[in-house]
């Protein structure tokens, strides 16, 4: 009898292993997955269209947020639900043996050996990374997992932030720009003096966190002063020689007017600060 029970146990394990191995690749909108234990947690975004940018009368609008244009994603894709965390970045640094660089020179705001001066736990965003640091991490992640990881495009970032919404935010701010229940921005009223753990505020309707505060994040696109000539398929707008790249979101020490879904910012690629991090994107197997 014990032998029979053992045999059934072995067969059950084999069936489970077979099921896991044969599982379909993620493709359903809202599906959450990880490609390895220490990899970023990913969520599938649906295919579809949205209007990128902001109308002329939107409060806080800047001229670089137009002209309005329709962007269409022909297929679902995945992005990390959270910023790449300090803990995930530390795994990368340990496995690759990289030397983490210094950045910023303002007293109390220095990045030293890739770390900020404020207390940082493993679930807070990785910061003090420049554009090439992000590219290097993503190349490592793609090689480690054998999956097509890449930088997120500016269009993908705004699509994810809007989560099917129109207007300034995907939530009701009652026309006050009071985001204390939704995002970590300037001041301690939201509960945080510095960066917050990446799941401190509710996710949006796409299941993505921290799209309107905490830290800015690098996107792939080269800087362009407006959307004239921009791709409409959601891909990154690149040039042979980029002098600067866009960043999106907002950070823990800036006013919430900069948290709008359409807000754009830009920095040179070698900037490292305690207010800028990143998330990753991944194409889905067809």
Tab-separated table of C-alpha atoms in Angstrom:
chain	number	residue	atom	x	y	z
A	1	UNK	CA	0.000	0.000	0.000
A	2	UNK	CA	2.829	2.358	0.842
A	3	UNK	CA	4.373	1.583	-2.557
A	4	UNK	CA	1.089	2.443	-4.306
A	5	UNK	CA	0.815	5.735	-2.443
A	6	UNK	CA	4.404	6.528	-3.343
A	7	UNK	CA	3.726	5.728	-6.989
A	8	UNK	CA	0.692	8.014	-7.072
A	9	UNK	CA	2.764	10.767	-5.459
A	10	UNK	CA	5.468	10.453	-8.103
A	11	UNK	CA	2.911	10.448	-10.915
A	12	UNK	CA	1.232	13.548	-9.465
A	13	UNK	CA	4.557	15.380	-9.348
A	14	UNK	CA	5.311	14.368	-12.928
A	15	UNK	CA	1.886	15.572	-14.083
A	16	UNK	CA	2.363	18.892	-12.301
A	17	UNK	CA	5.811	19.364	-13.793
A	18	UNK	CA	4.407	18.563	-17.229
A	19	UNK	CA	1.595	21.070	-16.747
A	20	UNK	CA	3.985	23.819	-15.694
A	21	UNK	CA	6.311	23.096	-18.583
A	22	UNK	CA	3.489	23.082	-21.095
A	23	UNK	CA	1.772	26.203	-19.757
A	24	UNK	CA	0.829	28.764	-22.364
A	25	UNK	CA	2.959	31.927	-22.388
A	26	UNK	CA	1.272	34.903	-20.679
A	27	UNK	CA	-1.011	36.857	-23.003
A	28	UNK	CA	-4.182	37.687	-21.072
A	29	UNK	CA	-4.554	41.323	-20.008
A	30	UNK	CA	-4.042	41.673	-16.281
A	31	UNK	CA	-2.120	38.398	-15.973
A	32	UNK	CA	0.804	38.664	-13.551
A	33	UNK	CA	3.953	36.564	-13.884
A	34	UNK	CA	7.662	36.357	-13.091
A	35	UNK	CA	10.342	34.748	-15.242
A	36	UNK	CA	12.574	33.937	-12.283
A	37	UNK	CA	12.457	34.179	-8.507
A	38	UNK	CA	14.392	37.456	-8.380
A	39	UNK	CA	13.019	38.913	-11.618
A	40	UNK	CA	10.641	41.886	-11.671
A	41	UNK	CA	6.955	41.026	-11.376
A	42	UNK	CA	5.306	41.631	-14.743
A	43	UNK	CA	1.725	42.391	-15.753
A	44	UNK	CA	0.204	41.993	-19.219
A	45	UNK	CA	-1.249	45.128	-20.783
A	46	UNK	CA	-3.958	44.742	-23.425
A	47	UNK	CA	-3.728	45.604	-27.076
A	48	UNK	CA	-5.689	48.716	-28.001
A	49	UNK	CA	-5.519	52.408	-28.804
A	50	UNK	CA	-5.356	55.626	-26.824
A	51	UNK	CA	-4.899	59.340	-27.450
A	52	UNK	CA	-1.424	60.388	-26.341
A	53	UNK	CA	-0.713	63.873	-25.057
A	54	UNK	CA	-2.951	66.524	-23.528
A	55	UNK	CA	-5.483	69.023	-24.850
A	56	UNK	CA	-4.543	72.690	-24.982
A	57	UNK	CA	-6.730	73.650	-22.006
A	58	UNK	CA	-5.546	70.978	-19.553
A	59	UNK	CA	-4.268	72.642	-16.345
A	60	UNK	CA	-0.516	72.254	-16.042
A	61	UNK	CA	-0.044	71.380	-19.706
A	62	UNK	CA	3.242	72.072	-21.514
A	63	UNK	CA	3.694	72.566	-25.244
A	64	UNK	CA	5.715	69.366	-25.619
A	65	UNK	CA	2.562	67.328	-24.842
A	66	UNK	CA	1.095	67.821	-28.298
A	67	UNK	CA	-0.178	67.578	-30.854
A	68	UNK	CA	-2.638	64.930	-29.690
A	69	UNK	CA	-2.320	61.716	-31.647
A	70	UNK	CA	-3.780	58.231	-31.628
A	71	UNK	CA	-1.386	55.413	-30.748
A	72	UNK	CA	-2.333	51.790	-31.369
A	73	UNK	CA	-0.800	48.686	-29.813
A	74	UNK	CA	-1.506	45.767	-32.128
A	75	UNK	CA	-0.551	43.129	-29.549
A	76	UNK	CA	-0.499	42.822	-25.765
A	77	UNK	CA	2.826	43.392	-24.032
A	78	UNK	CA	4.057	43.280	-20.450
A	79	UNK	CA	5.664	45.817	-18.151
A	80	UNK	CA	6.887	45.510	-14.594
A	81	UNK	CA	4.076	46.215	-12.137
A	82	UNK	CA	6.514	48.105	-9.939
A	83	UNK	CA	9.737	49.957	-10.479
A	84	UNK	CA	12.742	47.665	-10.453
A	85	UNK	CA	13.360	47.542	-6.717
A	86	UNK	CA	16.527	48.127	-4.753
A	87	UNK	CA	16.507	44.439	-3.828
A	88	UNK	CA	16.279	43.350	-7.469
A	89	UNK	CA	19.024	45.793	-8.400
A	90	UNK	CA	21.248	44.408	-5.637
A	91	UNK	CA	20.819	40.886	-7.076
A	92	UNK	CA	21.970	42.189	-10.442
A	93	UNK	CA	24.958	43.979	-8.915
A	94	UNK	CA	25.993	40.879	-6.966
A	95	UNK	CA	25.641	38.468	-9.885
A	96	UNK	CA	27.496	40.706	-12.347
A	97	UNK	CA	30.064	42.182	-9.981
A	98	UNK	CA	29.544	45.648	-11.430
A	99	UNK	CA	30.981	48.735	-9.792
A	100	UNK	CA	28.117	51.027	-8.857
A	101	UNK	CA	28.808	54.620	-9.782
A	102	UNK	CA	28.471	57.850	-7.827
A	103	UNK	CA	26.164	60.615	-8.945
A	104	UNK	CA	24.819	64.035	-7.960
A	105	UNK	CA	26.953	66.251	-5.773
A	106	UNK	CA	24.385	68.218	-3.771
A	107	UNK	CA	24.896	67.832	-0.014
A	108	UNK	CA	22.558	65.166	1.295
A	109	UNK	CA	21.484	64.207	-2.211
A	110	UNK	CA	24.607	62.383	-3.345
A	111	UNK	CA	24.477	58.958	-4.908
A	112	UNK	CA	27.407	57.001	-3.492
A	113	UNK	CA	28.188	53.552	-4.877
A	114	UNK	CA	24.776	53.518	-6.499
A	115	UNK	CA	22.859	54.265	-3.287
A	116	UNK	CA	20.979	57.358	-2.057
A	117	UNK	CA	21.661	59.102	1.240
A	118	UNK	CA	18.177	58.436	2.601
A	119	UNK	CA	17.255	55.040	4.151
A	120	UNK	CA	16.441	52.554	1.404
A	121	UNK	CA	14.826	49.156	1.906
A	122	UNK	CA	14.697	46.321	-0.640
A	123	UNK	CA	11.122	47.209	-1.713
A	124	UNK	CA	11.868	50.843	-2.468
A	125	UNK	CA	12.715	51.823	-6.048
A	126	UNK	CA	16.250	51.336	-7.297
A	127	UNK	CA	17.604	54.842	-7.916
A	128	UNK	CA	20.926	56.488	-8.789
A	129	UNK	CA	20.873	54.783	-12.205
A	130	UNK	CA	21.560	56.456	-15.523
A	131	UNK	CA	20.284	55.485	-18.962
A	132	UNK	CA	23.136	53.094	-19.715
A	133	UNK	CA	22.754	51.438	-16.306
A	134	UNK	CA	19.165	50.639	-17.271
A	135	UNK	CA	20.206	49.221	-20.623
A	136	UNK	CA	22.856	47.056	-18.954
A	137	UNK	CA	20.366	45.682	-16.409
A	138	UNK	CA	17.869	44.834	-19.129
A	139	UNK	CA	20.499	43.085	-21.246
A	140	UNK	CA	21.468	41.001	-18.207
A	141	UNK	CA	17.826	40.204	-17.457
A	142	UNK	CA	17.168	39.132	-21.052
A	143	UNK	CA	20.223	36.875	-21.041
A	144	UNK	CA	19.391	35.437	-17.614
A	145	UNK	CA	15.815	34.534	-18.559
A	146	UNK	CA	16.069	34.001	-22.307
A	147	UNK	CA	13.087	36.360	-22.671
A	148	UNK	CA	12.781	39.529	-24.815
A	149	UNK	CA	13.101	42.206	-22.154
A	150	UNK	CA	13.654	45.804	-23.252
A	151	UNK	CA	13.248	49.405	-22.150
A	152	UNK	CA	9.718	50.732	-22.022
A	153	UNK	CA	8.787	53.300	-24.674
A	154	UNK	CA	7.318	56.686	-23.848
A	155	UNK	CA	4.028	55.746	-25.517
A	156	UNK	CA	3.835	52.485	-23.567
A	157	UNK	CA	4.509	54.388	-20.350
A	158	UNK	CA	1.672	56.855	-20.929
A	159	UNK	CA	-0.676	54.064	-22.050
A	160	UNK	CA	0.086	52.186	-18.839
A	161	UNK	CA	-0.365	55.329	-16.727
A	162	UNK	CA	-3.737	56.168	-18.253
A	163	UNK	CA	-5.029	52.599	-17.901
A	164	UNK	CA	-7.952	53.338	-20.185
A	165	UNK	CA	-8.654	56.768	-18.698
A	166	UNK	CA	-8.719	60.247	-20.184
A	167	UNK	CA	-7.908	63.531	-18.507
A	168	UNK	CA	-5.133	64.433	-16.107
A	169	UNK	CA	-5.228	61.308	-13.946
A	170	UNK	CA	-6.862	57.871	-13.935
A	171	UNK	CA	-8.482	58.780	-10.619
A	172	UNK	CA	-10.597	61.669	-9.351
A	173	UNK	CA	-8.391	64.430	-7.961
A	174	UNK	CA	-11.399	66.764	-7.505
A	175	UNK	CA	-9.547	69.417	-9.502
A	176	UNK	CA	-7.253	70.074	-6.556
A	177	UNK	CA	-4.070	68.181	-7.457
A	178	UNK	CA	-4.302	66.572	-4.026
A	179	UNK	CA	-2.811	63.153	-4.689
A	180	UNK	CA	-1.981	62.136	-1.128
A	181	UNK	CA	-4.098	58.973	-1.381
A	182	UNK	CA	-2.747	58.050	-4.797
A	183	UNK	CA	0.944	58.958	-5.080
A	184	UNK	CA	4.117	59.923	-3.238
A	185	UNK	CA	4.876	63.521	-4.200
A	186	UNK	CA	6.152	66.704	-2.506
A	187	UNK	CA	5.604	66.806	1.238
A	188	UNK	CA	4.921	64.282	3.965
A	189	UNK	CA	1.104	64.405	3.828
A	190	UNK	CA	1.157	61.171	1.804
A	191	UNK	CA	3.075	59.496	4.618
A	192	UNK	CA	6.590	59.523	3.146
A	193	UNK	CA	9.522	61.922	3.417
A	194	UNK	CA	11.525	60.050	0.783
A	195	UNK	CA	10.721	57.198	-1.578
A	196	UNK	CA	8.034	54.764	-0.508
A	197	UNK	CA	7.904	50.972	-0.916
A	198	UNK	CA	6.631	50.225	-4.403
A	199	UNK	CA	3.245	48.846	-3.295
A	200	UNK	CA	2.387	51.671	-0.883
A	201	UNK	CA	-0.394	53.145	-3.034
A	202	UNK	CA	-3.237	51.457	-4.941
A	203	UNK	CA	-2.568	50.150	-8.473
A	204	UNK	CA	-4.434	51.545	-11.462
A	205	UNK	CA	-6.967	49.626	-13.539
A	206	UNK	CA	-4.152	47.936	-15.498
A	207	UNK	CA	-2.665	46.632	-12.247
A	208	UNK	CA	0.383	48.935	-12.410
A	209	UNK	CA	1.752	50.817	-9.403
A	210	UNK	CA	3.461	54.186	-8.867
A	211	UNK	CA	2.704	55.777	-12.226
A	212	UNK	CA	2.215	59.282	-10.785
A	213	UNK	CA	4.841	59.699	-8.088
A	214	UNK	CA	7.658	58.215	-5.988
A	215	UNK	CA	10.434	58.445	-8.611
A	216	UNK	CA	10.694	59.432	-12.237
A	217	UNK	CA	11.654	56.649	-14.596
A	218	UNK	CA	13.742	56.409	-17.716
A	219	UNK	CA	12.041	55.535	-20.997
A	220	UNK	CA	13.814	54.534	-24.177
A	221	UNK	CA	12.897	57.497	-26.402
A	222	UNK	CA	15.261	60.233	-27.480
A	223	UNK	CA	14.158	63.739	-26.545
A	224	UNK	CA	11.799	65.443	-28.999
A	225	UNK	CA	10.171	68.833	-28.341
A	226	UNK	CA	6.723	67.645	-29.475
A	227	UNK	CA	4.944	64.712	-31.139
A	228	UNK	CA	5.205	65.876	-34.740
A	229	UNK	CA	6.418	62.823	-36.681
A	230	UNK	CA	6.270	60.470	-33.680
A	231	UNK	CA	5.503	56.766	-34.241
A	232	UNK	CA	1.868	55.756	-33.853
A	233	UNK	CA	2.493	52.052	-33.165
A	234	UNK	CA	3.736	52.528	-29.597
A	235	UNK	CA	7.407	51.963	-30.416
A	236	UNK	CA	10.200	54.119	-29.023
A	237	UNK	CA	11.103	57.227	-31.049
A	238	UNK	CA	14.833	56.910	-31.509
A	239	UNK	CA	17.625	58.755	-33.325
A	240	UNK	CA	21.170	57.732	-34.216
A	241	UNK	CA	22.666	60.223	-31.774
A	242	UNK	CA	20.500	60.996	-28.743
A	243	UNK	CA	21.632	63.947	-26.660
A	244	UNK	CA	18.941	63.353	-24.034
A	245	UNK	CA	16.114	60.964	-23.173
A	246	UNK	CA	12.650	61.372	-21.781
A	247	UNK	CA	11.717	60.466	-18.245
A	248	UNK	CA	8.154	59.906	-17.050
A	249	UNK	CA	6.107	59.921	-13.860
A	250	UNK	CA	7.018	62.201	-10.983
A	251	UNK	CA	9.096	61.980	-7.825
A	252	UNK	CA	8.834	62.259	-4.070
A	253	UNK	CA	10.039	65.864	-3.914
A	254	UNK	CA	8.132	67.508	-6.791
A	255	UNK	CA	4.697	69.094	-6.933
A	256	UNK	CA	1.809	66.892	-7.982
A	257	UNK	CA	1.083	69.015	-11.066
A	258	UNK	CA	3.971	67.111	-12.645
A	259	UNK	CA	2.196	63.807	-11.960
A	260	UNK	CA	-0.293	64.194	-14.808
A	261	UNK	CA	-0.522	61.225	-17.180
A	262	UNK	CA	0.707	63.313	-20.127
A	263	UNK	CA	3.540	65.103	-18.317
A	264	UNK	CA	6.977	64.787	-19.931
A	265	UNK	CA	10.455	65.530	-18.646
A	266	UNK	CA	13.934	65.046	-20.049
A	267	UNK	CA	17.486	64.461	-18.835
A	268	UNK	CA	20.895	63.764	-20.331
A	269	UNK	CA	21.680	60.029	-20.314
A	270	UNK	CA	24.467	60.247	-17.720
A	271	UNK	CA	22.276	61.741	-14.978
A	272	UNK	CA	22.085	59.733	-11.751
A	273	UNK	CA	19.866	60.933	-8.929
A	274	UNK	CA	18.024	59.720	-5.858
A	275	UNK	CA	14.777	60.640	-7.615
A	276	UNK	CA	15.001	58.606	-10.819
A	277	UNK	CA	14.629	54.868	-11.419
A	278	UNK	CA	13.121	52.626	-14.073
A	279	UNK	CA	10.846	49.742	-14.957
A	280	UNK	CA	11.125	47.185	-17.750
A	281	UNK	CA	9.015	45.939	-20.650
A	282	UNK	CA	8.815	42.534	-22.252
A	283	UNK	CA	7.412	41.358	-25.560
A	284	UNK	CA	5.132	38.325	-25.346
A	285	UNK	CA	5.687	35.204	-27.393
A	286	UNK	CA	3.090	34.719	-30.099
